[in-house]
Amino acid sequence: MADILIKNGTVIAIDPERRIIADGAVAITGDRIVAVGATAEVEAAHPAGEVIDARGMAIMPGFVDAHAHAGHGLIKTLGGGRSDPWYQACRGAYTVGSTPEFWFAEAQLAALERLRFGVTTGVSLLGGGDSIMRTDEPVYGDAHMEGVLGIGTRSVVAVGTTRPPHPLTYARWEGETRTDYPVSFDQQFATCKTLIDRWHGSHDGRLHLALLTPTLHRGYRDAAGAQEAVEQSRAVKAYAEERGLVFTQDGHTKGSVRIAGEIGILGPRTLLSHATGLDEEEIAICAETGTTIVHNPSAVAAILARCPVTELLDAGVTVVIGSDATAPDRSADMFRHMQQCMHYHRTHFHDPSWLPPGKALEMCTIDAARVLGLESEIGSLEPGKKADVILVDLRRPHLYPAHMPEFRVTYFANGNDVHTVLVGGKVLLRDRQPVHVDQDAVLDAAQREAELMIDRLGLRYALETPPMFWGHSRDLDVLE
């Protein structure tokens, strides 16, 4: 006997056969799927203690967001798109302006946003990714993990080291008292190892760790600490290989992939974010090394230069979608990012045939699971896999008439159409409401910690409406 039977829905399985079952069902026992098929057949073979009627809904695997930033959730509107206050907030919060309570509250807010949008697994870089990581002490990563656990989603948390020269100044707070201290590369690396030992693969596999180092760009050889940066990247990559972890870097563009290849940090476990402005040689390097790419079509980086997704795919490179959330101009809604991805590349080629919606859907389900090394567990609805399942309500005006559901969920749906979410066989969202979480308490804690961070860093001015917000054709102070 199964524990849960989801029936009468349209199953979009993303399984090897890419089945779409018009009147389909999914049976769940414990945290795993035991059957996927026609409702009549599954119901007869797997009676269940709890039955969820998915009539009028799509039954799908939960989305996988392959790139986002922990911490950004409490900073996302600061500066109104202006570069200076935004980066000041990020640099400050991720070194001297945050507390464990900040990281716990932000983790809860971000995980709740993901949950409500049907994102059951997400990558979160513990800070600014390419520049500043909150890896001076394990307490901040611990707080983030505890926050995610309280919501119930899965998380791959990328921790790592910052750009040399070191040491870098960090601070801890006791009440209103700030204590600064220097942090070396070795201390950051030790913090990462502690978090990996403590959390990787824990809580029924809901929490994983990844490692990262700053991306080296053209001209890096002339920068202070260049040789140190190379040696440190190699050391962190080697440790990731030793522990079987994903190694990721943020902000690759215009020659940086070639540099990464030269210093020996590419390979099947390497996931590069953004990857804009790649030339033919760099595309070939990714294909030859098995390196994977996470495309962030809604990010500012995608405006400044194009990620050649279609060329990478045609070369045999696995490319997935990330939200790069949250930031002044984007959320964790993967429906939005799929649609942006398709439009982005079709506009480039002036041709609507590029990136069919099925490919976009694969890029944030099974393909994203694969680049994280989790394809045997998540990313599709198949017997034996973890029961990470979302129900998307198709009986809504913008999703009618009821034809071709695989097109409707990709072209027309948005995160607010997600009705029910299960992670590991547990119902976490029902009728668009979190089941085990006090949403108001999460929101109130997020507001409180954001206000405290703003005051610690003197960022009240960043809450003012930008002077060119109204009545102008261009805001000259937006993010670069």
Tab-separated table of C-alpha atoms in Angstrom:
chain	number	residue	atom	x	y	z
A	1	MET	CA	0.000	0.000	0.000
A	2	ALA	CA	1.318	3.438	-0.937
A	3	ASP	CA	1.377	6.415	1.392
A	4	ILE	CA	0.239	9.011	-1.167
A	5	LEU	CA	-1.535	8.694	-4.503
A	6	ILE	CA	-1.664	11.736	-6.781
A	7	LYS	CA	-4.236	11.016	-9.489
A	8	ASN	CA	-6.381	12.414	-12.305
A	9	GLY	CA	-3.754	14.906	-13.462
A	10	THR	CA	-1.689	15.357	-16.600
A	11	VAL	CA	1.682	13.794	-15.902
A	12	ILE	CA	4.653	15.503	-17.574
A	13	ALA	CA	7.238	13.022	-16.420
A	14	ILE	CA	10.493	14.223	-18.069
A	15	ASP	CA	11.437	10.518	-17.966
A	16	PRO	CA	13.591	8.887	-20.692
A	17	GLU	CA	10.491	8.430	-22.893
A	18	ARG	CA	9.325	11.982	-22.161
A	19	ARG	CA	5.854	10.626	-21.439
A	20	ILE	CA	2.836	12.885	-21.157
A	21	ILE	CA	-0.028	10.977	-19.571
A	22	ALA	CA	-3.389	12.702	-19.979
A	23	ASP	CA	-5.114	11.024	-17.022
A	24	GLY	CA	-2.109	10.079	-14.983
A	25	ALA	CA	-1.074	9.280	-11.458
A	26	VAL	CA	1.984	9.044	-9.236
A	27	ALA	CA	2.171	6.693	-6.246
A	28	ILE	CA	4.552	7.435	-3.379
A	29	THR	CA	5.797	5.266	-0.534
A	30	GLY	CA	7.992	6.910	2.053
A	31	ASP	CA	10.182	9.446	0.253
A	32	ARG	CA	10.205	7.666	-3.121
A	33	ILE	CA	8.046	7.280	-6.196
A	34	VAL	CA	6.834	3.713	-6.682
A	35	ALA	CA	4.689	4.080	-9.789
A	36	VAL	CA	3.933	6.526	-12.611
A	37	GLY	CA	1.245	5.778	-15.156
A	38	ALA	CA	-2.408	5.913	-16.070
A	39	THR	CA	-4.658	6.682	-13.106
A	40	ALA	CA	-6.713	3.498	-13.415
A	41	GLU	CA	-3.633	1.279	-13.458
A	42	VAL	CA	-1.696	3.020	-10.686
A	43	GLU	CA	-4.735	3.357	-8.426
A	44	ALA	CA	-5.561	-0.331	-8.780
A	45	ALA	CA	-2.027	-1.451	-7.993
A	46	HIS	CA	-1.231	1.120	-5.279
A	47	PRO	CA	-4.121	2.064	-3.000
A	48	ALA	CA	-2.956	4.799	-0.651
A	49	GLY	CA	-3.716	6.278	2.712
A	50	GLU	CA	-3.757	9.804	1.295
A	51	VAL	CA	-5.190	10.663	-2.106
A	52	ILE	CA	-4.522	13.999	-3.828
A	53	ASP	CA	-6.912	14.797	-6.656
A	54	ALA	CA	-4.908	16.586	-9.354
A	55	ARG	CA	-7.799	17.024	-11.755
A	56	GLY	CA	-7.115	20.055	-13.954
A	57	MET	CA	-3.447	20.125	-12.961
A	58	ALA	CA	-0.091	19.166	-14.407
A	59	ILE	CA	1.911	16.699	-12.306
A	60	MET	CA	5.600	17.478	-12.805
A	61	PRO	CA	9.018	16.991	-11.214
A	62	GLY	CA	10.071	19.884	-9.016
A	63	PHE	CA	12.247	22.500	-10.656
A	64	VAL	CA	16.006	22.646	-10.062
A	65	ASP	CA	17.520	26.154	-9.945
A	66	ALA	CA	21.207	25.701	-10.772
A	67	HIS	CA	22.497	29.105	-9.673
A	68	ALA	CA	21.414	31.637	-7.064
A	69	HIS	CA	22.926	33.573	-4.164
A	70	ALA	CA	22.276	33.138	-0.467
A	71	GLY	CA	22.140	36.536	1.204
A	72	HIS	CA	20.694	38.366	-1.795
A	73	GLY	CA	17.151	37.803	-0.581
A	74	LEU	CA	17.502	40.545	2.043
A	75	ILE	CA	19.335	42.922	-0.292
A	76	LYS	CA	17.417	42.543	-3.543
A	77	THR	CA	15.765	45.973	-3.737
A	78	LEU	CA	18.575	48.069	-2.273
A	79	GLY	CA	19.730	50.794	-4.585
A	80	GLY	CA	16.849	50.417	-7.014
A	81	GLY	CA	19.223	49.016	-9.634
A	82	ARG	CA	22.036	51.497	-8.979
A	83	SER	CA	25.410	49.774	-8.908
A	84	ASP	CA	27.195	51.516	-6.030
A	85	PRO	CA	24.681	50.935	-3.211
A	86	TRP	CA	23.910	47.415	-4.429
A	87	TYR	CA	27.549	46.307	-4.395
A	88	GLN	CA	28.214	48.163	-1.173
A	89	ALA	CA	25.390	46.215	0.444
A	90	CYS	CA	26.656	42.900	-0.901
A	91	ARG	CA	30.282	43.496	0.092
A	92	GLY	CA	29.268	44.772	3.499
A	93	ALA	CA	26.657	42.162	4.352
A	94	TYR	CA	28.865	39.259	3.321
A	95	THR	CA	31.841	40.389	5.395
A	96	VAL	CA	31.142	42.849	8.198
A	97	GLY	CA	27.423	43.570	8.262
A	98	SER	CA	25.643	40.267	8.881
A	99	THR	CA	24.956	37.932	11.766
A	100	PRO	CA	23.885	34.277	11.939
A	101	GLU	CA	20.334	35.543	12.415
A	102	PHE	CA	20.610	37.373	9.069
A	103	TRP	CA	21.663	34.182	7.277
A	104	PHE	CA	18.938	32.101	8.921
A	105	ALA	CA	16.210	34.608	8.065
A	106	GLU	CA	17.416	35.019	4.480
A	107	ALA	CA	17.637	31.249	3.967
A	108	GLN	CA	14.067	30.845	5.160
A	109	LEU	CA	12.787	33.640	2.932
A	110	ALA	CA	14.604	32.364	-0.162
A	111	ALA	CA	13.607	28.743	0.431
A	112	LEU	CA	9.989	29.757	0.969
A	113	GLU	CA	10.029	31.724	-2.288
A	114	ARG	CA	11.425	28.678	-4.074
A	115	LEU	CA	8.851	26.417	-2.486
A	116	ARG	CA	5.955	28.589	-3.583
A	117	PHE	CA	7.342	28.646	-7.135
A	118	GLY	CA	7.788	24.871	-7.331
A	119	VAL	CA	11.582	24.913	-7.012
A	120	THR	CA	12.333	21.862	-4.892
A	121	THR	CA	16.140	21.942	-5.297
A	122	GLY	CA	18.338	25.007	-5.626
A	123	VAL	CA	21.986	25.957	-5.696
A	124	SER	CA	22.836	28.833	-3.361
A	125	LEU	CA	26.247	30.480	-3.267
A	126	LEU	CA	26.924	31.580	0.301
A	127	GLY	CA	27.451	35.216	-0.609
A	128	GLY	CA	28.609	37.161	-3.639
A	129	GLY	CA	30.074	34.132	-5.352
A	130	ASP	CA	32.799	35.586	-7.513
A	131	SER	CA	33.876	38.125	-4.943
A	132	ILE	CA	32.893	37.660	-1.304
A	133	MET	CA	31.854	34.513	0.584
A	134	ARG	CA	30.725	34.367	4.206
A	135	THR	CA	33.213	31.619	5.029
A	136	ASP	CA	35.169	33.241	7.825
A	137	GLU	CA	33.466	31.033	10.429
A	138	PRO	CA	31.119	28.024	10.089
A	139	VAL	CA	28.363	29.655	12.127
A	140	TYR	CA	27.007	31.565	9.116
A	141	GLY	CA	26.801	28.497	6.905
A	142	ASP	CA	25.258	26.573	9.797
A	143	ALA	CA	22.560	29.226	10.154
A	144	HIS	CA	21.803	29.058	6.425
A	145	MET	CA	21.469	25.272	6.534
A	146	GLU	CA	19.174	25.393	9.551
A	147	GLY	CA	17.005	27.944	7.777
A	148	VAL	CA	16.593	25.775	4.684
A	149	LEU	CA	15.851	22.742	6.842
A	150	GLY	CA	12.992	24.612	8.470
A	151	ILE	CA	11.303	25.139	5.089
A	152	GLY	CA	11.913	21.614	3.804
A	153	THR	CA	13.329	22.111	0.307
A	154	ARG	CA	16.628	20.726	-1.012
A	155	SER	CA	19.721	22.896	-1.267
A	156	VAL	CA	23.184	22.653	-2.772
A	157	VAL	CA	25.166	25.305	-0.915
A	158	ALA	CA	28.340	26.498	-2.615
A	159	VAL	CA	31.031	27.673	-0.227
A	160	GLY	CA	34.541	28.776	-1.024
A	161	THR	CA	37.319	31.260	-0.817
A	162	THR	CA	37.686	34.880	-1.841
A	163	ARG	CA	39.988	36.640	-4.255
A	164	PRO	CA	43.544	37.325	-3.024
A	165	PRO	CA	45.325	39.144	-1.586
A	166	HIS	CA	44.509	37.930	1.908
A	167	PRO	CA	43.778	38.512	4.711
A	168	LEU	CA	40.321	39.985	4.272
A	169	THR	CA	38.539	41.893	7.034
A	170	TYR	CA	35.395	40.312	8.481
A	171	ALA	CA	33.384	41.246	11.571
A	172	ARG	CA	31.119	39.634	14.143
A	173	TRP	CA	28.415	41.419	16.113
A	174	GLU	CA	27.314	41.172	19.727
A	175	GLY	CA	24.334	43.470	20.021
A	176	GLU	CA	25.559	46.772	18.608
A	177	THR	CA	29.228	45.977	19.186
A	178	ARG	CA	31.277	45.159	16.086
A	179	THR	CA	34.559	43.270	16.301
A	180	ASP	CA	36.735	43.175	13.163
A	181	TYR	CA	39.287	40.433	12.467
A	182	PRO	CA	41.495	39.325	9.563
A	183	VAL	CA	40.664	36.122	7.682
A	184	SER	CA	43.180	34.163	5.629
A	185	PHE	CA	42.666	31.793	2.713
A	186	ASP	CA	43.526	28.875	4.998
A	187	GLN	CA	40.843	29.911	7.474
A	188	GLN	CA	38.238	30.175	4.732
A	189	PHE	CA	39.219	26.784	3.321
A	190	ALA	CA	39.040	25.246	6.797
A	191	THR	CA	35.561	26.702	7.266
A	192	CYS	CA	34.474	25.113	3.980
A	193	LYS	CA	35.829	21.724	5.046
A	194	THR	CA	34.015	21.960	8.381
A	195	LEU	CA	30.701	22.738	6.652
A	196	ILE	CA	31.214	19.868	4.218
A	197	ASP	CA	31.923	17.403	7.042
A	198	ARG	CA	28.935	18.644	9.006
A	199	TRP	CA	26.270	18.968	6.320
A	200	HIS	CA	27.067	17.293	2.982
A	201	GLY	CA	24.523	14.586	2.161
A	202	SER	CA	22.758	15.058	5.496
A	203	HIS	CA	19.068	14.972	6.366
A	204	ASP	CA	18.089	12.255	3.902
A	205	GLY	CA	20.185	13.853	1.198
A	206	ARG	CA	18.343	17.176	1.302
A	207	LEU	CA	21.520	19.190	1.890
A	208	HIS	CA	24.641	19.114	-0.240
A	209	LEU	CA	27.762	21.229	-0.465
A	210	ALA	CA	29.689	22.478	-3.474
A	211	LEU	CA	32.979	24.339	-3.632
A	212	LEU	CA	33.974	27.465	-5.529
A	213	THR	CA	36.768	29.909	-6.104
A	214	PRO	CA	36.750	33.349	-7.759
A	215	THR	CA	36.836	33.392	-11.552
A	216	LEU	CA	40.080	34.579	-13.141
A	217	HIS	CA	39.551	37.037	-15.979
A	218	ARG	CA	41.726	38.531	-18.694
A	219	GLY	CA	44.556	40.495	-17.167
A	220	TYR	CA	44.534	38.472	-13.950
A	221	ARG	CA	48.299	37.887	-14.269
A	222	ASP	CA	48.860	41.572	-13.625
A	223	ALA	CA	46.686	41.622	-10.507
A	224	ALA	CA	48.021	41.364	-6.970
A	225	GLY	CA	48.176	37.766	-5.809
A	226	ALA	CA	47.775	36.268	-9.288
A	227	GLN	CA	49.916	33.187	-8.665
A	228	GLU	CA	48.252	32.702	-5.292
A	229	ALA	CA	44.844	32.780	-7.010
A	230	VAL	CA	45.890	30.032	-9.419
A	231	GLU	CA	47.317	27.831	-6.673
A	232	GLN	CA	44.293	28.372	-4.460
A	233	SER	CA	41.857	27.521	-7.266
A	234	ARG	CA	43.745	24.322	-7.979
A	235	ALA	CA	43.758	23.370	-4.304
A	236	VAL	CA	40.020	23.934	-3.886
A	237	LYS	CA	39.242	22.096	-7.133
A	238	ALA	CA	41.422	19.152	-6.039
A	239	TYR	CA	39.586	18.938	-2.734
A	240	ALA	CA	36.235	19.038	-4.526
A	241	GLU	CA	37.359	16.096	-6.646
A	242	GLU	CA	38.578	14.251	-3.563
A	243	ARG	CA	35.208	14.659	-1.847
A	244	GLY	CA	33.123	14.083	-4.981
A	245	LEU	CA	31.670	17.600	-4.909
A	246	VAL	CA	30.534	19.931	-7.645
A	247	PHE	CA	33.059	22.709	-8.265
A	248	THR	CA	31.522	25.940	-9.525
A	249	GLN	CA	32.576	29.444	-10.476
A	250	ASP	CA	30.484	32.549	-11.008
A	251	GLY	CA	30.691	35.234	-13.662
A	252	HIS	CA	32.589	33.578	-16.500
A	253	THR	CA	32.929	35.799	-19.560
A	254	LYS	CA	35.127	36.630	-22.560
A	255	GLY	CA	38.206	34.490	-22.143
A	256	SER	CA	37.842	33.295	-18.554
A	257	VAL	CA	36.888	29.759	-19.642
A	258	ARG	CA	40.162	29.540	-21.565
A	259	ILE	CA	42.026	30.591	-18.429
A	260	ALA	CA	40.178	28.003	-16.343
A	261	GLY	CA	41.232	25.364	-18.860
A	262	GLU	CA	44.849	26.507	-18.766
A	263	ILE	CA	45.065	26.228	-14.979
A	264	GLY	CA	43.386	22.815	-14.952
A	265	ILE	CA	40.112	23.307	-13.094
A	266	LEU	CA	37.627	22.193	-15.761
A	267	GLY	CA	35.951	18.790	-16.053
A	268	PRO	CA	32.632	16.940	-15.686
A	269	ARG	CA	32.182	18.094	-12.081
A	270	THR	CA	32.822	21.746	-12.958
A	271	LEU	CA	29.783	24.011	-13.399
A	272	LEU	CA	30.466	27.477	-14.789
A	273	SER	CA	27.935	30.257	-14.324
A	274	HIS	CA	26.958	32.892	-16.916
A	275	ALA	CA	29.622	31.927	-19.513
A	276	THR	CA	28.904	34.967	-21.678
A	277	GLY	CA	30.924	36.054	-24.678
A	278	LEU	CA	32.475	32.610	-25.235
A	279	ASP	CA	34.294	32.111	-28.521
A	280	GLU	CA	34.451	28.922	-30.594
A	281	GLU	CA	37.615	27.739	-28.869
A	282	GLU	CA	36.042	28.083	-25.435
A	283	ILE	CA	32.948	26.181	-26.557
A	284	ALA	CA	35.245	23.405	-27.783
A	285	ILE	CA	37.116	23.429	-24.462
A	286	CYS	CA	33.849	22.897	-22.574
A	287	ALA	CA	32.907	20.025	-24.885
A	288	GLU	CA	36.319	18.339	-24.676
A	289	THR	CA	36.528	18.547	-20.873
A	290	GLY	CA	32.890	17.726	-20.139
A	291	THR	CA	32.507	21.044	-18.315
A	292	THR	CA	28.893	22.122	-17.781
A	293	ILE	CA	27.315	25.575	-17.985
A	294	VAL	CA	24.542	27.289	-16.041
A	295	HIS	CA	22.878	29.998	-18.132
A	296	ASN	CA	21.247	32.890	-16.285
A	297	PRO	CA	19.124	34.494	-19.018
A	298	SER	CA	17.511	37.080	-16.734
A	299	ALA	CA	20.766	38.366	-15.239
A	300	VAL	CA	22.478	41.642	-16.050
A	301	ALA	CA	25.473	39.663	-17.346
A	302	ALA	CA	23.242	38.247	-20.082
A	303	ILE	CA	22.520	41.799	-21.238
A	304	LEU	CA	26.178	42.747	-21.440
A	305	ALA	CA	27.176	39.701	-23.506
A	306	ARG	CA	25.429	36.580	-24.808
A	307	CYS	CA	25.848	33.083	-23.454
A	308	PRO	CA	25.997	30.913	-26.617
A	309	VAL	CA	23.598	28.307	-25.268
A	310	THR	CA	22.500	26.844	-28.579
A	311	GLU	CA	26.068	26.571	-29.856
A	312	LEU	CA	27.109	24.882	-26.606
A	313	LEU	CA	24.209	22.432	-26.829
A	314	ASP	CA	25.040	21.593	-30.422
A	315	ALA	CA	28.641	20.929	-29.362
A	316	GLY	CA	27.397	18.408	-26.777
A	317	VAL	CA	27.789	20.595	-23.683
A	318	THR	CA	25.140	20.280	-20.970
A	319	VAL	CA	23.615	23.695	-20.304
A	320	VAL	CA	21.073	24.354	-17.561
A	321	ILE	CA	19.119	27.348	-16.299
A	322	GLY	CA	19.719	29.351	-13.153
A	323	SER	CA	17.726	32.227	-11.739
A	324	ASP	CA	20.752	34.125	-10.378
A	325	ALA	CA	18.197	35.165	-7.777
A	326	THR	CA	17.469	37.250	-6.036
A	327	ALA	CA	18.510	40.665	-7.260
A	328	PRO	CA	17.001	44.058	-8.072
A	329	ASP	CA	15.473	42.718	-11.281
A	330	ARG	CA	14.762	38.988	-10.865
A	331	SER	CA	13.071	36.396	-8.676
A	332	ALA	CA	13.338	32.629	-8.250
A	333	ASP	CA	10.423	31.942	-10.628
A	334	MET	CA	11.841	29.352	-13.040
A	335	PHE	CA	8.846	29.690	-15.370
A	336	ARG	CA	9.978	33.255	-15.986
A	337	HIS	CA	13.549	32.187	-16.644
A	338	MET	CA	12.537	29.451	-19.083
A	339	GLN	CA	10.502	31.977	-21.042
A	340	GLN	CA	13.312	34.527	-20.899
A	341	CYS	CA	15.774	31.896	-22.088
A	342	MET	CA	13.716	30.986	-25.149
A	343	HIS	CA	13.030	34.609	-26.064
A	344	TYR	CA	16.660	35.630	-25.525
A	345	HIS	CA	18.124	33.214	-28.064
A	346	ARG	CA	15.304	33.511	-30.572
A	347	THR	CA	15.841	37.262	-30.563
A	348	HIS	CA	19.556	36.759	-31.150
A	349	PHE	CA	18.932	34.604	-34.227
A	350	HIS	CA	15.788	36.491	-35.312
A	351	ASP	CA	14.282	33.001	-35.566
A	352	PRO	CA	11.523	31.497	-33.359
A	353	SER	CA	12.631	27.919	-34.065
A	354	TRP	CA	15.504	28.006	-31.585
A	355	LEU	CA	15.252	26.433	-28.103
A	356	PRO	CA	11.963	24.493	-28.204
A	357	PRO	CA	10.031	24.656	-24.942
A	358	GLY	CA	10.735	21.009	-24.167
A	359	LYS	CA	14.461	21.744	-24.111
A	360	ALA	CA	13.914	24.701	-21.803
A	361	LEU	CA	11.909	22.461	-19.474
A	362	GLU	CA	14.659	19.834	-19.477
A	363	MET	CA	17.206	22.525	-18.623
A	364	CYS	CA	15.617	23.187	-15.235
A	365	THR	CA	14.641	19.607	-14.380
A	366	ILE	CA	16.564	16.514	-15.491
A	367	ASP	CA	19.532	18.338	-17.056
A	368	ALA	CA	19.982	20.491	-13.943
A	369	ALA	CA	19.808	17.387	-11.753
A	370	ARG	CA	22.507	15.815	-13.931
A	371	VAL	CA	25.026	18.664	-13.595
A	372	LEU	CA	24.625	18.444	-9.821
A	373	GLY	CA	25.221	14.695	-9.847
A	374	LEU	CA	21.684	14.076	-8.592
A	375	GLU	CA	20.005	12.675	-11.721
A	376	SER	CA	19.476	9.268	-10.081
A	377	GLU	CA	17.485	10.957	-7.315
A	378	ILE	CA	15.589	13.939	-8.747
A	379	GLY	CA	14.732	15.770	-11.964
A	380	SER	CA	12.044	13.456	-13.349
A	381	LEU	CA	9.065	11.396	-12.255
A	382	GLU	CA	10.289	7.797	-12.288
A	383	PRO	CA	9.882	4.835	-9.904
A	384	GLY	CA	12.753	4.734	-7.444
A	385	LYS	CA	13.439	8.455	-7.491
A	386	LYS	CA	12.788	10.877	-4.659
A	387	ALA	CA	9.188	12.054	-4.600
A	388	ASP	CA	9.830	15.711	-5.438
A	389	VAL	CA	6.581	16.544	-7.211
A	390	ILE	CA	4.757	19.756	-8.072
A	391	LEU	CA	1.181	20.276	-9.203
A	392	VAL	CA	0.599	23.217	-11.529
A	393	ASP	CA	-2.993	24.474	-11.669
A	394	LEU	CA	-3.981	24.578	-15.348
A	395	ARG	CA	-7.580	25.698	-14.773
A	396	ARG	CA	-6.733	29.385	-14.965
A	397	PRO	CA	-7.680	31.871	-17.660
A	398	HIS	CA	-4.153	32.358	-18.971
A	399	LEU	CA	-3.721	28.576	-19.258
A	400	TYR	CA	-6.867	27.791	-21.233
A	401	PRO	CA	-8.054	26.192	-23.478
A	402	ALA	CA	-6.867	22.803	-22.209
A	403	HIS	CA	-4.703	21.804	-25.152
A	404	MET	CA	-1.041	20.772	-25.248
A	405	PRO	CA	-0.228	21.044	-21.524
A	406	GLU	CA	3.507	20.692	-22.163
A	407	PHE	CA	3.340	23.992	-24.085
A	408	ARG	CA	1.083	25.728	-21.600
A	409	VAL	CA	3.265	25.074	-18.560
A	410	THR	CA	6.362	26.340	-20.372
A	411	TYR	CA	5.016	29.318	-22.330
A	412	PHE	CA	2.171	30.639	-20.203
A	413	ALA	CA	2.477	29.458	-16.591
A	414	ASN	CA	4.156	31.371	-13.782
A	415	GLY	CA	5.256	30.525	-10.274
A	416	ASN	CA	1.946	31.526	-8.742
A	417	ASP	CA	0.228	28.725	-10.671
A	418	VAL	CA	1.999	26.143	-8.490
A	419	HIS	CA	-0.698	24.620	-6.303
A	420	THR	CA	0.947	21.753	-4.414
A	421	VAL	CA	4.573	20.806	-3.703
A	422	LEU	CA	5.994	17.608	-2.269
A	423	VAL	CA	9.647	17.132	-1.352
A	424	GLY	CA	10.731	13.630	-0.451
A	425	GLY	CA	7.122	12.512	-0.266
A	426	LYS	CA	6.118	15.221	2.222
A	427	VAL	CA	3.487	17.779	1.280
A	428	LEU	CA	5.075	21.188	1.944
A	429	LEU	CA	2.696	23.380	-0.061
A	430	ARG	CA	-1.029	22.750	-0.408
A	431	ASP	CA	-3.470	25.041	-2.197
A	432	ARG	CA	-0.606	27.560	-2.552
A	433	GLN	CA	-0.060	27.744	1.210
A	434	PRO	CA	2.949	26.362	3.106
A	435	VAL	CA	1.855	23.532	5.363
A	436	HIS	CA	4.502	23.381	8.085
A	437	VAL	CA	5.782	26.968	8.063
A	438	ASP	CA	4.389	30.170	9.531
A	439	GLN	CA	4.771	32.390	6.481
A	440	ASP	CA	4.148	35.611	8.396
A	441	ALA	CA	6.878	34.724	10.885
A	442	VAL	CA	9.338	34.139	8.027
A	443	LEU	CA	8.441	37.475	6.424
A	444	ASP	CA	8.653	39.383	9.696
A	445	ALA	CA	12.060	37.896	10.537
A	446	ALA	CA	13.342	38.762	7.062
A	447	GLN	CA	12.188	42.366	7.428
A	448	ARG	CA	13.741	42.680	10.879
A	449	GLU	CA	17.135	41.321	9.812
A	450	ALA	CA	17.187	43.412	6.651
A	451	GLU	CA	16.533	46.580	8.665
A	452	LEU	CA	19.311	45.718	11.110
A	453	MET	CA	21.782	45.059	8.293
A	454	ILE	CA	20.862	48.336	6.582
A	455	ASP	CA	21.484	50.282	9.765
A	456	ARG	CA	24.783	48.506	10.512
A	457	LEU	CA	26.084	49.475	7.076
A	458	GLY	CA	24.519	52.956	6.876
A	459	LEU	CA	22.511	52.105	3.775
A	460	ARG	CA	19.281	54.029	4.414
A	461	TYR	CA	20.069	56.212	1.406
A	462	ALA	CA	19.823	53.094	-0.803
A	463	LEU	CA	16.090	52.886	-0.103
A	464	GLU	CA	15.355	56.170	-1.863
A	465	THR	CA	13.614	56.083	-5.237
A	466	PRO	CA	16.290	56.657	-7.923
A	467	PRO	CA	16.151	60.148	-9.461
A	468	MET	CA	15.664	58.769	-12.990
A	469	PHE	CA	12.960	56.244	-12.008
A	470	TRP	CA	10.174	58.305	-13.604
A	471	GLY	CA	9.946	60.107	-16.913
A	472	HIS	CA	13.259	59.092	-18.521
A	473	SER	CA	14.102	56.784	-21.393
A	474	ARG	CA	17.246	55.565	-19.647
A	475	ASP	CA	18.591	55.335	-16.088
A	476	LEU	CA	22.282	56.077	-16.293
A	477	ASP	CA	22.937	54.728	-12.799
A	478	VAL	CA	21.729	51.136	-13.260
A	479	LEU	CA	23.858	48.091	-12.527
A	480	GLU	CA	26.801	47.510	-14.827
